[in-house]
Amino acid sequence: MKETAMAANPVFHFEIPVTDMDRAVAFYQAVFGVRLSRRVVDGHDMAFFPRADGQPGASGALAKGDVYVPSKTGAILYFDVADIDAVLARATARGAAVLYAKKAVPGAGYVAEIEDSEGNRIALNQID
């Protein structure tokens, strides 16, 4: 079997399950200060995060449908943020629970985890 090289940043796209798209869009736009674009893909209501083509990293979408079930277990997505304290403040102001308090990671910055408006565990990462 021939082995192929993986891209430097192998994750291309992610989808975050939601049960209430309007609520989830309002939460993510307010917490992260981004505009999500909504459209229907294969019969599923989706709201896409901005994507900067040619730049490192991945983008993704909020997704609603029968195969999308919010959860605090499973894979954890880390969102890079410029100011983790400000993001935590905006998230908790919108009702998010802090699941893992801000913690310094020596030589790397800070991390924290919150529960979004839909019951998903998501993580925040601030690079020093």
N, C-alpha and C. Protein backbone atom coordinates (compact mmCIF):
# COMPACT_ATOMS: atom_id res chain seq x y z
N MET A 1 0.84 -1.18 0.00
CA MET A 1 0.00 0.00 0.00
C MET A 1 0.89 1.24 0.00
N LYS A 2 0.61 2.17 -0.89
CA LYS A 2 1.39 3.40 -0.98
C LYS A 2 0.94 4.40 0.08
N GLU A 3 1.90 4.94 0.84
CA GLU A 3 1.58 5.93 1.86
C GLU A 3 1.68 7.32 1.24
N THR A 4 0.70 8.15 1.53
CA THR A 4 0.72 9.52 1.01
C THR A 4 0.99 10.50 2.14
N ALA A 5 1.65 11.60 1.82
CA ALA A 5 1.95 12.62 2.82
C ALA A 5 0.69 13.40 3.15
N MET A 6 0.52 13.69 4.44
CA MET A 6 -0.61 14.47 4.89
C MET A 6 -0.23 15.95 4.86
N ALA A 7 -1.18 16.80 4.58
CA ALA A 7 -0.94 18.24 4.56
C ALA A 7 -0.47 18.72 5.94
N ALA A 8 0.24 19.83 5.94
CA ALA A 8 0.75 20.39 7.20
C ALA A 8 -0.39 20.67 8.18
N ASN A 9 -1.51 21.16 7.70
CA ASN A 9 -2.72 21.37 8.51
C ASN A 9 -3.82 20.49 7.92
N PRO A 10 -3.92 19.24 8.36
CA PRO A 10 -4.77 18.28 7.68
C PRO A 10 -6.27 18.49 7.83
N VAL A 11 -6.73 19.22 8.83
CA VAL A 11 -8.16 19.43 8.98
C VAL A 11 -8.60 20.54 8.04
N PHE A 12 -9.57 20.24 7.18
CA PHE A 12 -10.03 21.19 6.17
C PHE A 12 -11.35 21.84 6.57
N HIS A 13 -12.25 21.05 7.18
CA HIS A 13 -13.60 21.52 7.46
C HIS A 13 -14.13 20.79 8.69
N PHE A 14 -14.92 21.48 9.51
CA PHE A 14 -15.59 20.86 10.65
C PHE A 14 -17.04 21.29 10.65
N GLU A 15 -17.89 20.50 11.31
CA GLU A 15 -19.29 20.85 11.47
C GLU A 15 -19.67 20.67 12.93
N ILE A 16 -20.28 21.70 13.50
CA ILE A 16 -20.70 21.70 14.90
C ILE A 16 -22.21 21.48 14.93
N PRO A 17 -22.66 20.39 15.57
CA PRO A 17 -24.09 20.10 15.62
C PRO A 17 -24.87 21.14 16.43
N VAL A 18 -26.04 21.50 15.93
CA VAL A 18 -26.92 22.42 16.65
C VAL A 18 -28.35 21.92 16.59
N THR A 19 -29.15 22.32 17.57
CA THR A 19 -30.58 22.00 17.55
C THR A 19 -31.42 23.22 17.23
N ASP A 20 -30.92 24.41 17.55
CA ASP A 20 -31.62 25.67 17.26
C ASP A 20 -30.65 26.57 16.50
N MET A 21 -30.78 26.62 15.18
CA MET A 21 -29.83 27.35 14.35
C MET A 21 -29.81 28.84 14.66
N ASP A 22 -30.96 29.46 14.84
CA ASP A 22 -30.99 30.89 15.14
C ASP A 22 -30.23 31.20 16.43
N ARG A 23 -30.48 30.41 17.46
CA ARG A 23 -29.80 30.59 18.75
C ARG A 23 -28.30 30.38 18.60
N ALA A 24 -27.91 29.33 17.89
CA ALA A 24 -26.49 29.01 17.73
C ALA A 24 -25.77 30.10 16.93
N VAL A 25 -26.37 30.57 15.85
CA VAL A 25 -25.76 31.63 15.05
C VAL A 25 -25.58 32.88 15.91
N ALA A 26 -26.60 33.25 16.65
CA ALA A 26 -26.49 34.43 17.53
C ALA A 26 -25.36 34.26 18.53
N PHE A 27 -25.23 33.07 19.12
CA PHE A 27 -24.19 32.79 20.10
C PHE A 27 -22.80 32.93 19.47
N TYR A 28 -22.55 32.22 18.39
CA TYR A 28 -21.21 32.21 17.78
C TYR A 28 -20.84 33.58 17.22
N GLN A 29 -21.79 34.27 16.63
CA GLN A 29 -21.47 35.61 16.11
C GLN A 29 -21.12 36.56 17.25
N ALA A 30 -21.86 36.50 18.35
CA ALA A 30 -21.60 37.40 19.48
C ALA A 30 -20.30 37.04 20.20
N VAL A 31 -20.05 35.77 20.39
CA VAL A 31 -18.87 35.33 21.15
C VAL A 31 -17.59 35.53 20.37
N PHE A 32 -17.60 35.21 19.08
CA PHE A 32 -16.37 35.27 18.29
C PHE A 32 -16.27 36.49 17.38
N GLY A 33 -17.33 37.29 17.32
CA GLY A 33 -17.28 38.51 16.52
C GLY A 33 -17.12 38.26 15.04
N VAL A 34 -17.74 37.21 14.54
CA VAL A 34 -17.67 36.87 13.12
C VAL A 34 -19.08 36.87 12.53
N ARG A 35 -19.17 36.94 11.22
CA ARG A 35 -20.43 36.81 10.50
C ARG A 35 -20.51 35.42 9.90
N LEU A 36 -21.56 34.70 10.19
CA LEU A 36 -21.78 33.38 9.61
C LEU A 36 -22.73 33.52 8.43
N SER A 37 -22.48 32.76 7.38
CA SER A 37 -23.38 32.80 6.21
C SER A 37 -24.20 31.52 6.18
N ARG A 38 -25.52 31.69 6.11
CA ARG A 38 -26.44 30.55 6.17
C ARG A 38 -26.83 30.08 4.78
N ARG A 39 -26.91 28.75 4.66
CA ARG A 39 -27.45 28.14 3.45
C ARG A 39 -27.83 26.69 3.74
N VAL A 40 -28.57 26.10 2.85
CA VAL A 40 -28.99 24.71 2.98
C VAL A 40 -28.08 23.88 2.09
N VAL A 41 -27.50 22.82 2.68
CA VAL A 41 -26.61 21.91 1.96
C VAL A 41 -27.13 20.49 2.16
N ASP A 42 -27.45 19.82 1.06
CA ASP A 42 -27.99 18.45 1.12
C ASP A 42 -29.16 18.34 2.09
N GLY A 43 -29.99 19.35 2.13
CA GLY A 43 -31.18 19.33 2.99
C GLY A 43 -30.93 19.72 4.43
N HIS A 44 -29.68 20.08 4.77
CA HIS A 44 -29.35 20.45 6.14
C HIS A 44 -29.13 21.95 6.24
N ASP A 45 -29.73 22.57 7.27
CA ASP A 45 -29.53 23.99 7.54
C ASP A 45 -28.11 24.15 8.07
N MET A 46 -27.33 25.04 7.46
CA MET A 46 -25.95 25.24 7.87
C MET A 46 -25.63 26.73 7.94
N ALA A 47 -24.68 27.08 8.79
CA ALA A 47 -24.18 28.45 8.92
C ALA A 47 -22.66 28.37 8.91
N PHE A 48 -22.04 28.93 7.88
CA PHE A 48 -20.61 28.79 7.65
C PHE A 48 -19.80 29.91 8.29
N PHE A 49 -18.72 29.52 8.96
CA PHE A 49 -17.74 30.46 9.47
C PHE A 49 -16.98 31.05 8.29
N PRO A 50 -16.40 32.24 8.45
CA PRO A 50 -15.59 32.80 7.36
C PRO A 50 -14.41 31.88 7.05
N ARG A 51 -13.99 31.90 5.80
CA ARG A 51 -12.83 31.11 5.38
C ARG A 51 -11.89 32.01 4.59
N ALA A 52 -10.64 32.01 4.96
CA ALA A 52 -9.62 32.79 4.25
C ALA A 52 -8.82 31.82 3.39
N ASP A 53 -9.17 31.74 2.13
CA ASP A 53 -8.47 30.83 1.22
C ASP A 53 -6.98 31.14 1.18
N GLY A 54 -6.17 30.10 1.11
CA GLY A 54 -4.73 30.25 1.05
C GLY A 54 -4.07 30.50 2.39
N GLN A 55 -4.86 30.53 3.45
CA GLN A 55 -4.33 30.74 4.80
C GLN A 55 -4.34 29.41 5.56
N PRO A 56 -3.46 29.27 6.56
CA PRO A 56 -3.44 28.03 7.34
C PRO A 56 -4.70 27.88 8.19
N GLY A 57 -4.98 26.65 8.55
CA GLY A 57 -6.11 26.38 9.42
C GLY A 57 -7.33 25.93 8.66
N ALA A 58 -8.37 25.62 9.40
CA ALA A 58 -9.61 25.11 8.83
C ALA A 58 -10.75 26.08 9.10
N SER A 59 -11.82 25.88 8.40
CA SER A 59 -13.05 26.57 8.69
C SER A 59 -14.14 25.52 8.76
N GLY A 60 -15.34 25.95 9.08
CA GLY A 60 -16.40 24.97 9.23
C GLY A 60 -17.75 25.64 9.29
N ALA A 61 -18.69 24.90 9.85
CA ALA A 61 -20.06 25.38 9.88
C ALA A 61 -20.80 24.84 11.10
N LEU A 62 -21.85 25.55 11.46
CA LEU A 62 -22.85 25.02 12.37
C LEU A 62 -23.77 24.19 11.48
N ALA A 63 -24.26 23.06 11.96
CA ALA A 63 -25.08 22.18 11.13
C ALA A 63 -26.25 21.62 11.92
N LYS A 64 -27.43 21.69 11.31
CA LYS A 64 -28.64 21.18 11.94
C LYS A 64 -29.25 20.10 11.05
N GLY A 65 -29.57 18.97 11.65
CA GLY A 65 -30.20 17.88 10.91
C GLY A 65 -30.21 16.63 11.75
N ASP A 66 -30.84 15.60 11.25
CA ASP A 66 -31.01 14.37 12.02
C ASP A 66 -29.70 13.69 12.38
N VAL A 67 -28.64 13.89 11.62
CA VAL A 67 -27.35 13.26 11.93
C VAL A 67 -26.47 14.12 12.83
N TYR A 68 -26.93 15.32 13.15
CA TYR A 68 -26.13 16.26 13.96
C TYR A 68 -26.70 16.31 15.38
N VAL A 69 -25.93 15.77 16.33
CA VAL A 69 -26.37 15.70 17.73
C VAL A 69 -25.33 16.41 18.61
N PRO A 70 -25.71 17.54 19.23
CA PRO A 70 -24.77 18.24 20.10
C PRO A 70 -24.31 17.33 21.24
N SER A 71 -23.05 17.55 21.68
CA SER A 71 -22.48 16.69 22.72
C SER A 71 -21.31 17.36 23.41
N LYS A 72 -21.10 17.00 24.66
CA LYS A 72 -19.90 17.43 25.38
C LYS A 72 -18.85 16.33 25.37
N THR A 73 -19.12 15.23 24.67
CA THR A 73 -18.15 14.15 24.57
C THR A 73 -17.69 14.04 23.12
N GLY A 74 -16.58 13.39 22.90
CA GLY A 74 -16.08 13.24 21.54
C GLY A 74 -15.02 14.28 21.23
N ALA A 75 -14.85 14.56 19.96
CA ALA A 75 -13.82 15.50 19.51
C ALA A 75 -14.07 16.90 20.08
N ILE A 76 -12.99 17.60 20.38
CA ILE A 76 -13.08 18.97 20.89
C ILE A 76 -12.41 19.89 19.88
N LEU A 77 -13.13 20.89 19.42
CA LEU A 77 -12.59 21.87 18.49
C LEU A 77 -11.99 23.03 19.27
N TYR A 78 -10.79 23.44 18.88
CA TYR A 78 -10.12 24.58 19.50
C TYR A 78 -10.22 25.78 18.58
N PHE A 79 -10.77 26.87 19.10
CA PHE A 79 -10.85 28.12 18.36
C PHE A 79 -9.71 29.03 18.81
N ASP A 80 -8.88 29.48 17.86
CA ASP A 80 -7.84 30.46 18.18
C ASP A 80 -8.49 31.81 18.41
N VAL A 81 -8.14 32.45 19.52
CA VAL A 81 -8.69 33.77 19.84
C VAL A 81 -7.55 34.69 20.25
N ALA A 82 -7.73 35.98 20.01
CA ALA A 82 -6.71 36.96 20.37
C ALA A 82 -6.72 37.27 21.86
N ASP A 83 -7.90 37.23 22.48
CA ASP A 83 -8.05 37.60 23.90
C ASP A 83 -9.01 36.62 24.56
N ILE A 84 -8.47 35.60 25.19
CA ILE A 84 -9.29 34.53 25.77
C ILE A 84 -10.21 35.06 26.87
N ASP A 85 -9.74 36.04 27.64
CA ASP A 85 -10.58 36.60 28.71
C ASP A 85 -11.82 37.29 28.13
N ALA A 86 -11.64 38.05 27.06
CA ALA A 86 -12.77 38.73 26.43
C ALA A 86 -13.77 37.73 25.85
N VAL A 87 -13.26 36.67 25.23
CA VAL A 87 -14.14 35.66 24.66
C VAL A 87 -14.89 34.92 25.77
N LEU A 88 -14.22 34.59 26.84
CA LEU A 88 -14.89 33.94 27.98
C LEU A 88 -15.97 34.85 28.55
N ALA A 89 -15.69 36.13 28.65
CA ALA A 89 -16.68 37.08 29.18
C ALA A 89 -17.91 37.15 28.27
N ARG A 90 -17.69 37.22 26.96
CA ARG A 90 -18.83 37.27 26.02
C ARG A 90 -19.62 35.97 26.07
N ALA A 91 -18.91 34.84 26.17
CA ALA A 91 -19.59 33.54 26.20
C ALA A 91 -20.43 33.38 27.46
N THR A 92 -19.88 33.70 28.61
CA THR A 92 -20.65 33.54 29.85
C THR A 92 -21.80 34.54 29.91
N ALA A 93 -21.62 35.73 29.32
CA ALA A 93 -22.71 36.70 29.26
C ALA A 93 -23.88 36.17 28.44
N ARG A 94 -23.59 35.25 27.51
CA ARG A 94 -24.64 34.64 26.68
C ARG A 94 -25.09 33.29 27.24
N GLY A 95 -24.70 32.98 28.49
CA GLY A 95 -25.18 31.78 29.15
C GLY A 95 -24.29 30.57 29.07
N ALA A 96 -23.11 30.69 28.49
CA ALA A 96 -22.21 29.54 28.37
C ALA A 96 -21.65 29.15 29.74
N ALA A 97 -21.54 27.87 29.95
CA ALA A 97 -20.87 27.36 31.16
C ALA A 97 -19.39 27.19 30.85
N VAL A 98 -18.55 27.54 31.81
CA VAL A 98 -17.12 27.28 31.67
C VAL A 98 -16.89 25.85 32.16
N LEU A 99 -16.42 24.99 31.27
CA LEU A 99 -16.19 23.57 31.59
C LEU A 99 -14.76 23.31 32.03
N TYR A 100 -13.84 24.15 31.58
CA TYR A 100 -12.42 24.04 31.94
C TYR A 100 -11.91 25.47 32.01
N ALA A 101 -11.61 25.92 33.20
CA ALA A 101 -11.21 27.31 33.41
C ALA A 101 -9.90 27.62 32.68
N LYS A 102 -9.72 28.88 32.38
CA LYS A 102 -8.50 29.34 31.70
C LYS A 102 -7.27 28.80 32.41
N LYS A 103 -6.37 28.24 31.61
CA LYS A 103 -5.15 27.67 32.16
C LYS A 103 -3.98 28.04 31.26
N ALA A 104 -2.88 28.42 31.88
CA ALA A 104 -1.67 28.73 31.12
C ALA A 104 -1.03 27.42 30.66
N VAL A 105 -0.57 27.42 29.42
CA VAL A 105 0.19 26.30 28.86
C VAL A 105 1.59 26.86 28.63
N PRO A 106 2.56 26.48 29.46
CA PRO A 106 3.90 27.06 29.36
C PRO A 106 4.46 27.05 27.95
N GLY A 107 4.89 28.21 27.49
CA GLY A 107 5.48 28.34 26.17
C GLY A 107 4.49 28.36 25.02
N ALA A 108 3.19 28.24 25.33
CA ALA A 108 2.20 28.18 24.24
C ALA A 108 1.08 29.21 24.37
N GLY A 109 0.71 29.58 25.58
CA GLY A 109 -0.39 30.53 25.75
C GLY A 109 -1.38 30.06 26.78
N TYR A 110 -2.67 30.11 26.42
CA TYR A 110 -3.74 29.77 27.35
C TYR A 110 -4.81 28.94 26.64
N VAL A 111 -5.50 28.11 27.42
CA VAL A 111 -6.63 27.34 26.92
C VAL A 111 -7.77 27.43 27.93
N ALA A 112 -8.97 27.19 27.45
CA ALA A 112 -10.17 27.09 28.28
C ALA A 112 -11.20 26.31 27.46
N GLU A 113 -12.22 25.79 28.13
CA GLU A 113 -13.30 25.09 27.44
C GLU A 113 -14.64 25.61 27.94
N ILE A 114 -15.58 25.75 27.02
CA ILE A 114 -16.92 26.20 27.37
C ILE A 114 -17.96 25.28 26.75
N GLU A 115 -19.18 25.40 27.26
CA GLU A 115 -20.32 24.73 26.65
C GLU A 115 -21.06 25.78 25.84
N ASP A 116 -21.24 25.53 24.56
CA ASP A 116 -21.92 26.51 23.71
C ASP A 116 -23.43 26.49 23.96
N SER A 117 -24.16 27.29 23.21
CA SER A 117 -25.61 27.40 23.39
C SER A 117 -26.36 26.11 23.10
N GLU A 118 -25.71 25.18 22.43
CA GLU A 118 -26.36 23.93 22.03
C GLU A 118 -25.97 22.73 22.87
N GLY A 119 -25.03 22.91 23.80
CA GLY A 119 -24.58 21.80 24.63
C GLY A 119 -23.31 21.14 24.16
N ASN A 120 -22.59 21.76 23.21
CA ASN A 120 -21.31 21.22 22.73
C ASN A 120 -20.17 21.75 23.59
N ARG A 121 -19.16 20.93 23.78
CA ARG A 121 -17.91 21.36 24.42
C ARG A 121 -17.01 21.91 23.32
N ILE A 122 -16.62 23.18 23.46
CA ILE A 122 -15.67 23.76 22.53
C ILE A 122 -14.53 24.38 23.34
N ALA A 123 -13.37 24.46 22.73
CA ALA A 123 -12.20 24.97 23.44
C ALA A 123 -11.73 26.28 22.80
N LEU A 124 -11.06 27.06 23.64
CA LEU A 124 -10.48 28.33 23.22
C LEU A 124 -8.98 28.24 23.41
N ASN A 125 -8.24 28.85 22.50
CA ASN A 125 -6.79 28.84 22.55
C ASN A 125 -6.27 30.24 22.25
N GLN A 126 -5.48 30.78 23.17
CA GLN A 126 -4.83 32.06 22.94
C GLN A 126 -3.33 31.83 22.92
N ILE A 127 -2.69 32.16 21.81
CA ILE A 127 -1.25 32.01 21.69
C ILE A 127 -0.57 33.21 22.31
N ASP A 128 0.50 32.96 23.07
CA ASP A 128 1.28 34.06 23.66
C ASP A 128 1.97 34.87 22.60
